[in-house]
Amino acid sequence: MLAGCCLSVFQSWSFQVRYKLDGDKDPVFLSIDTRNWANGQLHSVKINREGKDIYIQIDQLAAVKYSLPSFTDLEFNTIKSLILGKIMGRKHCDADQEEYEAGLDHYEADREESETSQNHCEAEGEECEAGQKHCEADQEENEVGLDHYEADQEESEVGLDQYEAEWEESEVCLNHYEADRGESETSQNHCGAEWEECETGQDHCETNQEESEAGLDHCEADWE
């Protein structure tokens, strides 16, 4: 019995075993058609002989008989080795094919990942370009805003100059006001003094009036 992995290897496949028996001039070709083992999974291979017949059994499938001319045990062992070599070679070939297909699947998967990554890179590149454009637009807006700020700053400086000029004018007016106020207070003081003098004169007049009336009374008394 020859142990092997679970692998289907007998799908419409046939091979020939070339051998030459002692005394024969020409080699003999043994054609083995494995289509009879289409459902086989290569777990085990059995090769036996009964007389001139060779029986090959794959796993639990029915053995297939091949009739040959007369041969010795040594020749049978040689033929058996050749048959096993063909079957195992096909097994390895199919295994390599599956590995190749698996590798191809991995390659395609890696290629898809690479394309996806490429798409992501392109998308990120587009996002980067869009972000760059936004940055440039923001930069332009900042420059415009800076121009406005500088213009406002200049206007503010002009307004400050005007304010300082008006403040100086206001101080001059305030000085004039204080001077006028001082003159008004002086005039008020003069008026107050004149008013006091006027009141004093009034008092004198009233006193003289009283004295005149008293003198008149004395005159009238003297007349009587």
PDB file of C-alpha atoms in Angstrom, residues 55-213:
ATOM      1  CA  TYR A  55      -4.604  -5.450 -10.759  1.00  0.00           C
ATOM      2  CA  ILE A  56      -4.394  -1.796  -9.864  1.00  0.00           C
ATOM      3  CA  GLN A  57      -6.713  -0.460  -7.160  1.00  0.00           C
ATOM      4  CA  ILE A  58      -7.003   3.184  -6.114  1.00  0.00           C
ATOM      5  CA  ASP A  59      -8.380   3.653  -2.607  1.00  0.00           C
ATOM      6  CA  GLN A  60     -11.632   1.661  -2.212  1.00  0.00           C
ATOM      7  CA  LEU A  61     -12.577   1.671  -5.903  1.00  0.00           C
ATOM      8  CA  ALA A  62     -12.791  -1.539  -7.843  1.00  0.00           C
ATOM      9  CA  ALA A  63      -9.475  -2.888  -9.021  1.00  0.00           C
ATOM     10  CA  VAL A  64      -8.727  -2.627 -12.731  1.00  0.00           C
ATOM     11  CA  LYS A  65      -7.208  -5.675 -14.444  1.00  0.00           C
ATOM     12  CA  TYR A  66      -4.480  -5.488 -17.075  1.00  0.00           C
ATOM     13  CA  SER A  67      -3.408  -8.654 -18.882  1.00  0.00           C
ATOM     14  CA  LEU A  68       0.221  -9.012 -19.874  1.00  0.00           C
ATOM     15  CA  PRO A  69       2.370 -11.658 -21.476  1.00  0.00           C
ATOM     16  CA  SER A  70       4.187 -13.974 -19.198  1.00  0.00           C
ATOM     17  CA  PHE A  71       6.622 -12.206 -16.815  1.00  0.00           C
ATOM     18  CA  THR A  72       8.663 -12.976 -13.782  1.00  0.00           C
ATOM     19  CA  ASP A  73       8.306 -11.544 -10.294  1.00  0.00           C
ATOM     20  CA  LEU A  74      11.316  -9.323 -10.875  1.00  0.00           C
ATOM     21  CA  GLU A  75       9.728  -7.985 -14.052  1.00  0.00           C
ATOM     22  CA  PHE A  76       6.465  -7.456 -12.189  1.00  0.00           C
ATOM     23  CA  ASN A  77       8.257  -5.476  -9.502  1.00  0.00           C
ATOM     24  CA  THR A  78       9.852  -3.376 -12.223  1.00  0.00           C
ATOM     25  CA  ILE A  79       6.495  -2.788 -13.920  1.00  0.00           C
ATOM     26  CA  LYS A  80       4.920  -2.024 -10.528  1.00  0.00           C
ATOM     27  CA  SER A  81       7.615   0.553  -9.771  1.00  0.00           C
ATOM     28  CA  LEU A  82       7.073   2.161 -13.160  1.00  0.00           C
ATOM     29  CA  ILE A  83       3.302   2.328 -12.633  1.00  0.00           C
ATOM     30  CA  LEU A  84       3.663   3.764  -9.136  1.00  0.00           C
ATOM     31  CA  GLY A  85       6.187   6.259 -10.456  1.00  0.00           C
ATOM     32  CA  LYS A  86       3.731   7.375 -13.134  1.00  0.00           C
ATOM     33  CA  ILE A  87       0.849   7.666 -10.661  1.00  0.00           C
ATOM     34  CA  MET A  88       2.886   9.474  -8.020  1.00  0.00           C
ATOM     35  CA  GLY A  89       4.454  11.696 -10.647  1.00  0.00           C
ATOM     36  CA  ARG A  90       0.985  12.651 -11.803  1.00  0.00           C
ATOM     37  CA  LYS A  91       0.003  13.204  -8.198  1.00  0.00           C
ATOM     38  CA  HIS A  92       2.911  15.576  -7.678  1.00  0.00           C
ATOM     39  CA  CYS A  93       2.168  17.243 -10.986  1.00  0.00           C
ATOM     40  CA  ASP A  94      -1.426  17.863  -9.930  1.00  0.00           C
ATOM     41  CA  ALA A  95      -0.256  19.048  -6.520  1.00  0.00           C
ATOM     42  CA  ASP A  96       2.121  21.453  -8.215  1.00  0.00           C
ATOM     43  CA  GLN A  97      -0.746  22.556 -10.459  1.00  0.00           C
ATOM     44  CA  GLU A  98      -2.931  23.233  -7.432  1.00  0.00           C
ATOM     45  CA  GLU A  99      -0.074  25.103  -5.755  1.00  0.00           C
ATOM     46  CA  TYR A 100       0.386  27.078  -8.948  1.00  0.00           C
ATOM     47  CA  GLU A 101      -3.328  27.867  -9.072  1.00  0.00           C
ATOM     48  CA  ALA A 102      -3.274  28.769  -5.385  1.00  0.00           C
ATOM     49  CA  GLY A 103      -0.266  30.963  -6.041  1.00  0.00           C
ATOM     50  CA  LEU A 104      -2.101  32.482  -8.992  1.00  0.00           C
ATOM     51  CA  ASP A 105      -5.088  33.168  -6.745  1.00  0.00           C
ATOM     52  CA  HIS A 106      -2.757  34.816  -4.232  1.00  0.00           C
ATOM     53  CA  TYR A 107      -1.165  36.782  -7.034  1.00  0.00           C
ATOM     54  CA  GLU A 108      -4.556  37.930  -8.287  1.00  0.00           C
ATOM     55  CA  ALA A 109      -5.609  38.754  -4.716  1.00  0.00           C
ATOM     56  CA  ASP A 110      -2.377  40.702  -4.213  1.00  0.00           C
ATOM     57  CA  ARG A 111      -2.916  42.385  -7.560  1.00  0.00           C
ATOM     58  CA  GLU A 112      -6.443  43.394  -6.543  1.00  0.00           C
ATOM     59  CA  GLU A 113      -5.084  44.676  -3.231  1.00  0.00           C
ATOM     60  CA  SER A 114      -2.394  46.530  -5.149  1.00  0.00           C
ATOM     61  CA  GLU A 115      -5.024  48.049  -7.457  1.00  0.00           C
ATOM     62  CA  THR A 116      -7.174  48.916  -4.441  1.00  0.00           C
ATOM     63  CA  SER A 117      -4.135  50.452  -2.755  1.00  0.00           C
ATOM     64  CA  GLN A 118      -3.366  52.290  -5.990  1.00  0.00           C
ATOM     65  CA  ASN A 119      -6.937  53.576  -6.075  1.00  0.00           C
ATOM     66  CA  HIS A 120      -6.601  54.667  -2.467  1.00  0.00           C
ATOM     67  CA  CYS A 121      -3.335  56.384  -3.304  1.00  0.00           C
ATOM     68  CA  GLU A 122      -4.943  58.138  -6.266  1.00  0.00           C
ATOM     69  CA  ALA A 123      -7.942  59.106  -4.117  1.00  0.00           C
ATOM     70  CA  GLU A 124      -5.598  60.399  -1.415  1.00  0.00           C
ATOM     71  CA  GLY A 125      -3.641  62.207  -4.120  1.00  0.00           C
ATOM     72  CA  GLU A 126      -6.838  63.866  -5.332  1.00  0.00           C
ATOM     73  CA  GLU A 127      -7.743  64.731  -1.740  1.00  0.00           C
ATOM     74  CA  CYS A 128      -4.252  66.152  -1.285  1.00  0.00           C
ATOM     75  CA  GLU A 129      -4.615  68.249  -4.444  1.00  0.00           C
ATOM     76  CA  ALA A 130      -8.056  69.421  -3.293  1.00  0.00           C
ATOM     77  CA  GLY A 131      -6.594  70.252   0.126  1.00  0.00           C
ATOM     78  CA  GLN A 132      -3.765  72.130  -1.593  1.00  0.00           C
ATOM     79  CA  LYS A 133      -6.317  74.138  -3.577  1.00  0.00           C
ATOM     80  CA  HIS A 134      -8.197  74.905  -0.351  1.00  0.00           C
ATOM     81  CA  CYS A 135      -4.939  75.984   1.243  1.00  0.00           C
ATOM     82  CA  GLU A 136      -4.170  78.260  -1.695  1.00  0.00           C
ATOM     83  CA  ALA A 137      -7.704  79.691  -1.590  1.00  0.00           C
ATOM     84  CA  ASP A 138      -7.358  80.251   2.162  1.00  0.00           C
ATOM     85  CA  GLN A 139      -3.986  81.873   1.567  1.00  0.00           C
ATOM     86  CA  GLU A 140      -5.520  84.239  -0.981  1.00  0.00           C
ATOM     87  CA  GLU A 141      -8.350  85.040   1.432  1.00  0.00           C
ATOM     88  CA  ASN A 142      -5.781  85.659   4.167  1.00  0.00           C
ATOM     89  CA  GLU A 143      -3.846  88.026   1.880  1.00  0.00           C
ATOM     90  CA  VAL A 144      -7.067  89.868   0.997  1.00  0.00           C
ATOM     91  CA  GLY A 145      -7.948  90.015   4.690  1.00  0.00           C
ATOM     92  CA  LEU A 146      -4.464  91.327   5.420  1.00  0.00           C
ATOM     93  CA  ASP A 147      -4.931  94.046   2.819  1.00  0.00           C
ATOM     94  CA  HIS A 148      -8.250  94.984   4.435  1.00  0.00           C
ATOM     95  CA  TYR A 149      -6.583  94.963   7.836  1.00  0.00           C
ATOM     96  CA  GLU A 150      -3.787  97.232   6.624  1.00  0.00           C
ATOM     97  CA  ALA A 151      -6.350  99.563   5.003  1.00  0.00           C
ATOM     98  CA  ASP A 152      -8.340  99.609   8.256  1.00  0.00           C
ATOM     99  CA  GLN A 153      -5.114 100.229  10.145  1.00  0.00           C
ATOM    100  CA  GLU A 154      -4.331 103.219   7.934  1.00  0.00           C
ATOM    101  CA  GLU A 155      -7.884 104.535   8.354  1.00  0.00           C
ATOM    102  CA  SER A 156      -7.550 104.023  12.094  1.00  0.00           C
ATOM    103  CA  GLU A 157      -4.285 105.998  12.134  1.00  0.00           C
ATOM    104  CA  VAL A 158      -5.928 108.795  10.110  1.00  0.00           C
ATOM    105  CA  GLY A 159      -8.886 108.773  12.506  1.00  0.00           C
ATOM    106  CA  LEU A 160      -6.461 108.902  15.427  1.00  0.00           C
ATOM    107  CA  ASP A 161      -4.737 111.915  13.911  1.00  0.00           C
ATOM    108  CA  GLN A 162      -8.111 113.610  13.450  1.00  0.00           C
ATOM    109  CA  TYR A 163      -9.062 112.738  17.012  1.00  0.00           C
ATOM    110  CA  GLU A 164      -5.810 114.215  18.331  1.00  0.00           C
ATOM    111  CA  ALA A 165      -6.359 117.364  16.255  1.00  0.00           C
ATOM    112  CA  GLU A 166      -9.911 117.691  17.532  1.00  0.00           C
ATOM    113  CA  TRP A 167      -8.672 117.078  21.064  1.00  0.00           C
ATOM    114  CA  GLU A 168      -6.157 119.909  20.692  1.00  0.00           C
ATOM    115  CA  GLU A 169      -8.931 122.155  19.359  1.00  0.00           C
ATOM    116  CA  SER A 170     -11.084 121.102  22.301  1.00  0.00           C
ATOM    117  CA  GLU A 171      -8.312 122.017  24.734  1.00  0.00           C
ATOM    118  CA  VAL A 172      -7.948 125.441  23.038  1.00  0.00           C
ATOM    119  CA  CYS A 173     -11.704 125.962  23.309  1.00  0.00           C
ATOM    120  CA  LEU A 174     -11.575 124.885  26.928  1.00  0.00           C
ATOM    121  CA  ASN A 175      -8.794 127.374  27.602  1.00  0.00           C
ATOM    122  CA  HIS A 176     -10.867 130.105  25.904  1.00  0.00           C
ATOM    123  CA  TYR A 177     -13.862 129.074  27.975  1.00  0.00           C
ATOM    124  CA  GLU A 178     -11.873 129.205  31.190  1.00  0.00           C
ATOM    125  CA  ALA A 179     -10.481 132.624  30.177  1.00  0.00           C
ATOM    126  CA  ASP A 180     -13.977 133.898  29.377  1.00  0.00           C
ATOM    127  CA  ARG A 181     -15.208 132.424  32.620  1.00  0.00           C
ATOM    128  CA  GLY A 182     -12.420 134.217  34.496  1.00  0.00           C
ATOM    129  CA  GLU A 183     -13.352 137.495  32.813  1.00  0.00           C
ATOM    130  CA  SER A 184     -17.030 136.865  33.641  1.00  0.00           C
ATOM    131  CA  GLU A 185     -16.188 136.258  37.284  1.00  0.00           C
ATOM    132  CA  THR A 186     -14.142 139.491  37.343  1.00  0.00           C
ATOM    133  CA  SER A 187     -17.023 141.383  35.769  1.00  0.00           C
ATOM    134  CA  GLN A 188     -19.367 139.750  38.253  1.00  0.00           C
ATOM    135  CA  ASN A 189     -17.160 140.918  41.084  1.00  0.00           C
ATOM    136  CA  HIS A 190     -17.226 144.462  39.701  1.00  0.00           C
ATOM    137  CA  CYS A 191     -20.997 144.329  39.424  1.00  0.00           C
ATOM    138  CA  GLY A 192     -21.221 143.077  42.985  1.00  0.00           C
ATOM    139  CA  ALA A 193     -19.028 145.958  44.235  1.00  0.00           C
ATOM    140  CA  GLU A 194     -21.025 148.517  42.271  1.00  0.00           C
ATOM    141  CA  TRP A 195     -24.222 147.004  43.584  1.00  0.00           C
ATOM    142  CA  GLU A 196     -22.936 147.299  47.134  1.00  0.00           C
ATOM    143  CA  GLU A 197     -21.985 150.932  46.459  1.00  0.00           C
ATOM    144  CA  CYS A 198     -25.432 151.519  45.026  1.00  0.00           C
ATOM    145  CA  GLU A 199     -27.050 150.021  48.098  1.00  0.00           C
ATOM    146  CA  THR A 200     -24.825 152.243  50.291  1.00  0.00           C
ATOM    147  CA  GLY A 201     -25.871 155.325  48.291  1.00  0.00           C
ATOM    148  CA  GLN A 202     -29.512 154.295  48.645  1.00  0.00           C
ATOM    149  CA  ASP A 203     -29.034 154.027  52.336  1.00  0.00           C
ATOM    150  CA  HIS A 204     -27.498 157.540  52.361  1.00  0.00           C
ATOM    151  CA  CYS A 205     -30.419 158.852  50.354  1.00  0.00           C
ATOM    152  CA  GLU A 206     -32.893 157.285  52.705  1.00  0.00           C
ATOM    153  CA  THR A 207     -31.000 158.776  55.686  1.00  0.00           C
ATOM    154  CA  ASN A 208     -30.990 162.198  54.035  1.00  0.00           C
ATOM    155  CA  GLN A 209     -34.695 161.827  53.285  1.00  0.00           C
ATOM    156  CA  GLU A 210     -35.399 161.020  56.886  1.00  0.00           C
ATOM    157  CA  GLU A 211     -33.285 163.962  58.036  1.00  0.00           C
ATOM    158  CA  SER A 212     -35.065 166.255  55.549  1.00  0.00           C
ATOM    159  CA  GLU A 213     -38.448 165.119  56.781  1.00  0.00           C
TER     160      GLU A 213
END
